[in-house]
Short mmCIF file of C-alpha atoms in Angstrom, two decimals:
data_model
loop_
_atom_site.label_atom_id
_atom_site.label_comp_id
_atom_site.label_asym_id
_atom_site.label_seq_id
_atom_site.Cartn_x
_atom_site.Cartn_y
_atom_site.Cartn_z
CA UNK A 151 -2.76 18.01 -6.75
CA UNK A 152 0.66 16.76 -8.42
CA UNK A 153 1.43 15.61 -11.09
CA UNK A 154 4.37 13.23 -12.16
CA UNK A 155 6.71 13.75 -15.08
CA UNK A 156 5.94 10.22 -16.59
CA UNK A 157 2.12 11.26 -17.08
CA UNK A 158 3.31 13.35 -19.80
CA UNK A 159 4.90 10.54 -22.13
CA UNK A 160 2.17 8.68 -22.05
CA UNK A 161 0.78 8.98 -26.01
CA UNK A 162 4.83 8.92 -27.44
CA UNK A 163 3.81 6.22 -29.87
CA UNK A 164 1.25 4.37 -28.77
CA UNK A 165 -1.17 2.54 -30.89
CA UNK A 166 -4.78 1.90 -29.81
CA UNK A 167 -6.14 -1.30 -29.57
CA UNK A 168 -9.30 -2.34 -28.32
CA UNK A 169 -9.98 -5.42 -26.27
CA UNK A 170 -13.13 -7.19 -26.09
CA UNK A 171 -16.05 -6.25 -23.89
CA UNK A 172 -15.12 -8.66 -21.29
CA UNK A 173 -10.90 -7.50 -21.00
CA UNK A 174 -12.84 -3.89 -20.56
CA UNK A 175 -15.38 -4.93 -17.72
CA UNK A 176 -12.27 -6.36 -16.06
CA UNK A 177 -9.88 -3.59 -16.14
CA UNK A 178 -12.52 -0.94 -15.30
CA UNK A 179 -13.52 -1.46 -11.95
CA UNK A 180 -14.65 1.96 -11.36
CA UNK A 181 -17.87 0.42 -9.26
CA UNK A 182 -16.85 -1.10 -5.57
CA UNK A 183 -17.80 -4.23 -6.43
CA UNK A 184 -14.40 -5.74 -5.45
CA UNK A 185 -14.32 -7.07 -1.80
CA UNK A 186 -11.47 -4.44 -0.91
CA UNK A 187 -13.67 -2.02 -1.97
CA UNK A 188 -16.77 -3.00 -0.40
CA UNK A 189 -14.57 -3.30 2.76
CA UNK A 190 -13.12 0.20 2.35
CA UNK A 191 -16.75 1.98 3.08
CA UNK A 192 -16.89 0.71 6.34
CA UNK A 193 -15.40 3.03 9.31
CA UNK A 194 -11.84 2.34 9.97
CA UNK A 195 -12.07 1.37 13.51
CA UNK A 196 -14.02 -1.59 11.88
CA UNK A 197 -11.15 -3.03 9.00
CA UNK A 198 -8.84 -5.35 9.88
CA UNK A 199 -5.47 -4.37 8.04
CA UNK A 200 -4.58 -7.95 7.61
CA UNK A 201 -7.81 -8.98 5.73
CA UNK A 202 -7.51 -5.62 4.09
CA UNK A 203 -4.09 -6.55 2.39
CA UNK A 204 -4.87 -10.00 1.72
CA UNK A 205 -7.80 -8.66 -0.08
CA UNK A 206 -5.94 -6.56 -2.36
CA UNK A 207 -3.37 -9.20 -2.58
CA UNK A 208 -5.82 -11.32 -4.17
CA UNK A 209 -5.59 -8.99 -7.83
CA UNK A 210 -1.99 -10.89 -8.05
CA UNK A 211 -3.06 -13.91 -5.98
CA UNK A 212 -6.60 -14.93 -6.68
CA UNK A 213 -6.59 -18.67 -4.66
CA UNK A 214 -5.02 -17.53 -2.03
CA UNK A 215 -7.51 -18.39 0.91
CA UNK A 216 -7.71 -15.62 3.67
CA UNK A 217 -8.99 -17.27 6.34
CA UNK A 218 -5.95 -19.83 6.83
CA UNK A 219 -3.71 -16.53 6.54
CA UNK A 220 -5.64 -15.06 9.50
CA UNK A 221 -6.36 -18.08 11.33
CA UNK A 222 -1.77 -18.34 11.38
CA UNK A 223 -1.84 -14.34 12.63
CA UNK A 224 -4.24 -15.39 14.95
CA UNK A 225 -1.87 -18.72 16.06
CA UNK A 226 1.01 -16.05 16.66
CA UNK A 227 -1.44 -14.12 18.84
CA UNK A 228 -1.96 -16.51 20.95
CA UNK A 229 1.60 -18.03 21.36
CA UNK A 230 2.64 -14.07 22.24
CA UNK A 231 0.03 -13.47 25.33
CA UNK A 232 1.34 -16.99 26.63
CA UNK A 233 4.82 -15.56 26.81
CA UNK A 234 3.97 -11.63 27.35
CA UNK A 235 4.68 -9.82 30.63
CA UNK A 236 2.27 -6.79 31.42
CA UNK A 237 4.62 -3.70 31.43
CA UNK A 238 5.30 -2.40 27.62
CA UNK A 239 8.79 -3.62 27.11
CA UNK A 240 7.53 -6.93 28.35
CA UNK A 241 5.19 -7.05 25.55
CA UNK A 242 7.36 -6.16 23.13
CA UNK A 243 9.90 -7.86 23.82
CA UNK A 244 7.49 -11.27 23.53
CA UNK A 245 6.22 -9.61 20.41
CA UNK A 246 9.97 -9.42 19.07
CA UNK A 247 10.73 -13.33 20.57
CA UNK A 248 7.50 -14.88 18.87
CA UNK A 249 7.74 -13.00 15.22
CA UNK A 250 11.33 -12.46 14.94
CA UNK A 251 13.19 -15.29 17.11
CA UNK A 252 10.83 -18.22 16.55
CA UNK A 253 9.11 -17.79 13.80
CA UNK A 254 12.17 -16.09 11.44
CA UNK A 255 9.99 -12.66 10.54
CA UNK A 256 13.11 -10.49 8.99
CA UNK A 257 13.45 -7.89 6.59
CA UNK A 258 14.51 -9.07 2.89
CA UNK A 259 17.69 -6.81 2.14
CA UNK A 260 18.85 -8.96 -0.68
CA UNK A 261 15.75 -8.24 -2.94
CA UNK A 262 14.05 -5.18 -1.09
CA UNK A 263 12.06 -4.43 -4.72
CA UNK A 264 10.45 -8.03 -4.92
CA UNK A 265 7.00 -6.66 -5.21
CA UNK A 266 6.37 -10.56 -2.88
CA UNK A 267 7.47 -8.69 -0.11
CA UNK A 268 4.53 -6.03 -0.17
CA UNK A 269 1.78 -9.04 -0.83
CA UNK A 270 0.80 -10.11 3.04
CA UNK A 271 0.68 -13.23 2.03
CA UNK A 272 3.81 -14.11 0.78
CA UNK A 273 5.30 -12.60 3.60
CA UNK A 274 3.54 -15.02 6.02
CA UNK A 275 4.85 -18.07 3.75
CA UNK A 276 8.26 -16.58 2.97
CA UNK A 277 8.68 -14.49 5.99
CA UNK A 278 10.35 -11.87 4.73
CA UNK A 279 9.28 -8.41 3.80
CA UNK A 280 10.20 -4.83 4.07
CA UNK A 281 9.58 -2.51 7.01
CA UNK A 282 5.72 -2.01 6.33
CA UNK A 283 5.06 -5.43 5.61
CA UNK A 284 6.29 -6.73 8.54
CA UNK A 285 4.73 -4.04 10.46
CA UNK A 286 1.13 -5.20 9.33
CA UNK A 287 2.01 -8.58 11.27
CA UNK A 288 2.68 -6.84 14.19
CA UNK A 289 0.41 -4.87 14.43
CA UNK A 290 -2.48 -7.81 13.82
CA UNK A 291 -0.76 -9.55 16.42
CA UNK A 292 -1.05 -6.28 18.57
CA UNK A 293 -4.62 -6.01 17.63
CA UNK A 294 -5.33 -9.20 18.73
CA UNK A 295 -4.28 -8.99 21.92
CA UNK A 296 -5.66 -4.92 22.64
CA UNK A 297 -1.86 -4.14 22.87
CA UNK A 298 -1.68 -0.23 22.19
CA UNK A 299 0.37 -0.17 18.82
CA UNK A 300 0.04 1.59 16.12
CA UNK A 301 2.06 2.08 12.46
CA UNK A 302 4.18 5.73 12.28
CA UNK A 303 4.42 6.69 8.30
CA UNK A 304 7.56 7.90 9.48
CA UNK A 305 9.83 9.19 5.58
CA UNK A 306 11.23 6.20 3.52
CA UNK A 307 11.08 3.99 6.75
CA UNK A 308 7.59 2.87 8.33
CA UNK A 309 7.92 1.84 12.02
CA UNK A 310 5.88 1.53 14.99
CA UNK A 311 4.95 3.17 17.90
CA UNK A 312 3.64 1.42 21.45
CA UNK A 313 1.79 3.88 23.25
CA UNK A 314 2.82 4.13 26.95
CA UNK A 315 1.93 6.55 29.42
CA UNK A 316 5.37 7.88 29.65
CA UNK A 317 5.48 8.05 26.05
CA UNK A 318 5.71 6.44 22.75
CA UNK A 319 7.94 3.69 22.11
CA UNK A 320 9.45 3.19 18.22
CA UNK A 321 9.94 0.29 16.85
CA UNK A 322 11.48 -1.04 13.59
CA UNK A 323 10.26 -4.64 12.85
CA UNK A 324 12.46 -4.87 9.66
CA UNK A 325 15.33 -5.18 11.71
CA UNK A 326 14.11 -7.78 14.43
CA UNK A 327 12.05 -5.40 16.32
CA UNK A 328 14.62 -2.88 17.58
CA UNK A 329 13.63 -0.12 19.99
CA UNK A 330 14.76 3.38 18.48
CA UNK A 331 15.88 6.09 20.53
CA UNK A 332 16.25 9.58 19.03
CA UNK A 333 19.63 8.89 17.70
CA UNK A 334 18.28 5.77 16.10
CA UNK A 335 15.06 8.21 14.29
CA UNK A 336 17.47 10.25 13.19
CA UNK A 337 19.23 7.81 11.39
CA UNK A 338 16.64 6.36 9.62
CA UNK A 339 15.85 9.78 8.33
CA UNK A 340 16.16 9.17 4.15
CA UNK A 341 18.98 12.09 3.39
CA UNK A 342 16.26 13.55 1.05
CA UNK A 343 14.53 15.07 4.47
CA UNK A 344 17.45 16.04 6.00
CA UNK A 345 19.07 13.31 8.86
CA UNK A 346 20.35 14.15 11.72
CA UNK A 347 18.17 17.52 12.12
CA UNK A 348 15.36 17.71 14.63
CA UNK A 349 12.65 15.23 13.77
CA UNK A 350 8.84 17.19 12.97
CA UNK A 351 5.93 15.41 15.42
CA UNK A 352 3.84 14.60 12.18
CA UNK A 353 6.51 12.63 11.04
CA UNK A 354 6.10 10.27 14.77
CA UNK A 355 1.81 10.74 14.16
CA UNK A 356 0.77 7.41 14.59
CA UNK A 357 -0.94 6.54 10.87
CA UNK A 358 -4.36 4.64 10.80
CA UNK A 359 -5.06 1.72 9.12
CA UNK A 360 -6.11 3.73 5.19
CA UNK A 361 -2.83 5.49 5.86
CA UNK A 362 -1.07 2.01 6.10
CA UNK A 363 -2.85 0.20 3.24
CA UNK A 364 -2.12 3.33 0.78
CA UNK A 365 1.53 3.26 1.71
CA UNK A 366 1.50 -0.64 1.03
CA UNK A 367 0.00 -0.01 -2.28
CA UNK A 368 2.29 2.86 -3.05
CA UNK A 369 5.21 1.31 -2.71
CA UNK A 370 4.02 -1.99 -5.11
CA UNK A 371 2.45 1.09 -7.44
CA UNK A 372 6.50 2.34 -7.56
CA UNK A 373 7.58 -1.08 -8.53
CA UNK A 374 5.87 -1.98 -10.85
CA UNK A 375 5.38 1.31 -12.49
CA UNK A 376 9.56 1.41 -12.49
CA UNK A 377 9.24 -1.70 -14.34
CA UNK A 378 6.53 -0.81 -17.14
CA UNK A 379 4.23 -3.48 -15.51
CA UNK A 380 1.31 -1.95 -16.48
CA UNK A 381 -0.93 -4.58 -16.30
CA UNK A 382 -0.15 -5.06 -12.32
CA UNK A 383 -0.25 -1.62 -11.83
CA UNK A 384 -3.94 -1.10 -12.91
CA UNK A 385 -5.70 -3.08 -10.39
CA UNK A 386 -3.26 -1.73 -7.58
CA UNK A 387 -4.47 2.23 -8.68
CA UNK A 388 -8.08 0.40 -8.33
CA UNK A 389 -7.30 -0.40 -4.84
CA UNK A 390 -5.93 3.19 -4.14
CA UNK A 391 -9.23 4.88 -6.31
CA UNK A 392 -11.16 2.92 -3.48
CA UNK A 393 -9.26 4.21 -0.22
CA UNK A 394 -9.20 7.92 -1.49
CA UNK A 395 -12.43 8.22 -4.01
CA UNK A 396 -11.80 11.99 -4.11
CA UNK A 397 -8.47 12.27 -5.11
CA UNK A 398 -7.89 13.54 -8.30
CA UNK A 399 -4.42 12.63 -9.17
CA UNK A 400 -4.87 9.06 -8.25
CA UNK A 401 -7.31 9.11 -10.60
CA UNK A 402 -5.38 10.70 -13.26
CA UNK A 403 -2.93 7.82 -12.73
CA UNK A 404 -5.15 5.43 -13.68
CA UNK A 405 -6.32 6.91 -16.48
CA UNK A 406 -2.43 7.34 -17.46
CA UNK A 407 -2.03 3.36 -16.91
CA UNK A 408 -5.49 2.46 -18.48
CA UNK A 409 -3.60 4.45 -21.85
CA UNK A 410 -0.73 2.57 -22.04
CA UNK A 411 -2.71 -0.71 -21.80
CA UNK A 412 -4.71 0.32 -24.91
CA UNK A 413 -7.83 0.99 -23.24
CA UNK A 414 -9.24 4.26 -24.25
CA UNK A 415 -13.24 4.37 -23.11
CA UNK A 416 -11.52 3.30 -19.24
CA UNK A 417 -9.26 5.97 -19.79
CA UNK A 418 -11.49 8.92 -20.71
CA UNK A 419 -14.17 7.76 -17.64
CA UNK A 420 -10.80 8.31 -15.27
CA UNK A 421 -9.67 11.02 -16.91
CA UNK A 422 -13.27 12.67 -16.90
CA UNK A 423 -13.74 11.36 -13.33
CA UNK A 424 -10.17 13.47 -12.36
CA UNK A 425 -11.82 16.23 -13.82
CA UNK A 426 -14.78 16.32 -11.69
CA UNK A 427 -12.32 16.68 -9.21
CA UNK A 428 -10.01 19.52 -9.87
CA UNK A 429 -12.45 22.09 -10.28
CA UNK A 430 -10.50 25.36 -11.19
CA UNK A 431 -7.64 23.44 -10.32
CA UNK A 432 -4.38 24.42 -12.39
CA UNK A 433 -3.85 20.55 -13.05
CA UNK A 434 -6.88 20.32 -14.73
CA UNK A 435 -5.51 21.91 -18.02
CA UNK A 436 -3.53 19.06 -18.14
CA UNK A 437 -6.58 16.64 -17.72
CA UNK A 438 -8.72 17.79 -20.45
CA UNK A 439 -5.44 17.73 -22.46
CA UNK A 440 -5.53 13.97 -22.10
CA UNK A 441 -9.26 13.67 -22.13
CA UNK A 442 -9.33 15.30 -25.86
CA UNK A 443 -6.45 13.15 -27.14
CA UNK A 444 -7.86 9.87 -25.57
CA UNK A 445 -11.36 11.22 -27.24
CA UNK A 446 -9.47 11.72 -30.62
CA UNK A 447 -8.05 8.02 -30.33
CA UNK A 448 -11.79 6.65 -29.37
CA UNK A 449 -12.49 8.37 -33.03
CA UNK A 450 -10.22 7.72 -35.16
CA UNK A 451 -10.49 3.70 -34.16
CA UNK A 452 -14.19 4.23 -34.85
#
């Protein structure tokens, strides 16, 4: 279990303030009782990413209707499989011609940080996104259609990979859905791993659909936690609590965010949640060290 820096801050003069009962019921949302949630206990074979991220979506975009965003994945579906050979680079390449050529699906490198281009939906309206984003609408598209793709949570660069029996094929929808040879892996290697070394195999393991929907949320968690949006980061750490219950740290993390938004009884029910969890856990000095203070601040308001 790790821990980040930034937890540590987290009481440097903060003042505690306590909402009413109804601001508390809607920032803790410990129970699965939102739809993401719910649709998080069923087996993974059975969630659709695309209704998955629309569903989370909905914490920043509550009207959005999901069924118009599917029924337009669905409309690119069907325009592909009228174009599509049969042999893989067929496919792909009527995959690339539908999303990127016709439709104008490309990756947004003037704003790469706009947390819009992690929301599914605003990358159907805007088309624009960033590598995972745009992934997720190939890879409905794929789904649609039985095509054998799959994401790769490959470092600081998700692609995808089209299984074929002579091997996997990589692809990088963020820039118009180039094929990658080894050269072209190795370059999209962040420097933090090491490019231009051999590549592991784990990092080429195709990632299943929880792998993909974390990553989404991680990288909007790194936004808007960057930018001391704490109130957007709470309900995305909700999502994440959801996908990976048993995970301590994530749960830690919440409590951290549920602190700086004033809300001390949330943040003591996380905090004593990520306890639960760490057992005999070194980290869990560190947890009852926030549990006591957030305690002492339930007190000393009382």
């Amino acid at each position: 279990m790790a821990f980040y820096p930034w937890n540590r801050s987290v009481f440097n003069g903060m003042r505690v303030v306590f909402a009413g009962e109804e601001a508390i019921i809607r920032l803790m949302s410990v129970c699965p009782s939102h739809p993401f949630d719910e649709l998080m206990q069923l087996p993974e074979r059975d969630i659709r990413l695309a209704t998955a991220a629309l569903l989370f979506a909905r914490d920043a975009y509550p009207d959005i209707e999901i069924p118009g965003y599917l029924a337009r994945l669905d409309g690119l579906a069907e325009r592909v499989e009228r174009v599509a050979g049969r042999s893989p680079f067929e496919r792909i390449a009527a995959l690339r011609r539908v999303i990127c050529d016709e439709c104008g699906f490309a990756g947004n490198r003037d704003d790469y940080y706009d947390p819009r281009n992690s929301y599914l939906n605003e990358v159907l309206d805007r088309r624009r996104g960033i590598p995972i984003s745009l992934s997720a609408v190939w890879l409905d598209v794929a789904r649609a259609l039985s095509y054998p793709l799959a994401g790769v949570n490959f470092p600081g660069h998700f692609l995808l990979r089209y299984e074929d029996a002579s091997g996997p094929i990589f692809i990088d929808a963020f820039t118009g859905g180039e094929v990658l040879d080894a050269d072209g892996l190795r370059e999209r290697l962040c420097e933090g791993v090491g490019a231009g070394r051999t590549i592991p195999p784990q990092f080429l393991a195709a990632a299943g659909t929880k792998a993909v929907l974390m990553r989404m949320l991680n990288n909007l968690l790194g936004i808007y936690l960057q930018r001391c949006d704490w109130f957007s980061a709470e309900p995305v750490l909700a999502r994440q609590t959801a996908l990976c219950p048993d995970d301590a740290d994530l749960w830690f993390r919440r409590g951290q965010v549920y602190l700086r938004l004033q809300q001390c009884p949330c943040a003591v029910a996380c905090f004593e949640r990520a306890l639960e969890l760490t057992g005999c856990h070194p980290g869990a000095v560190l947890v009852k060290r926030h549990l006591a203070a957030a305690k002492k601040q339930i007190a000393e308001v009382n």
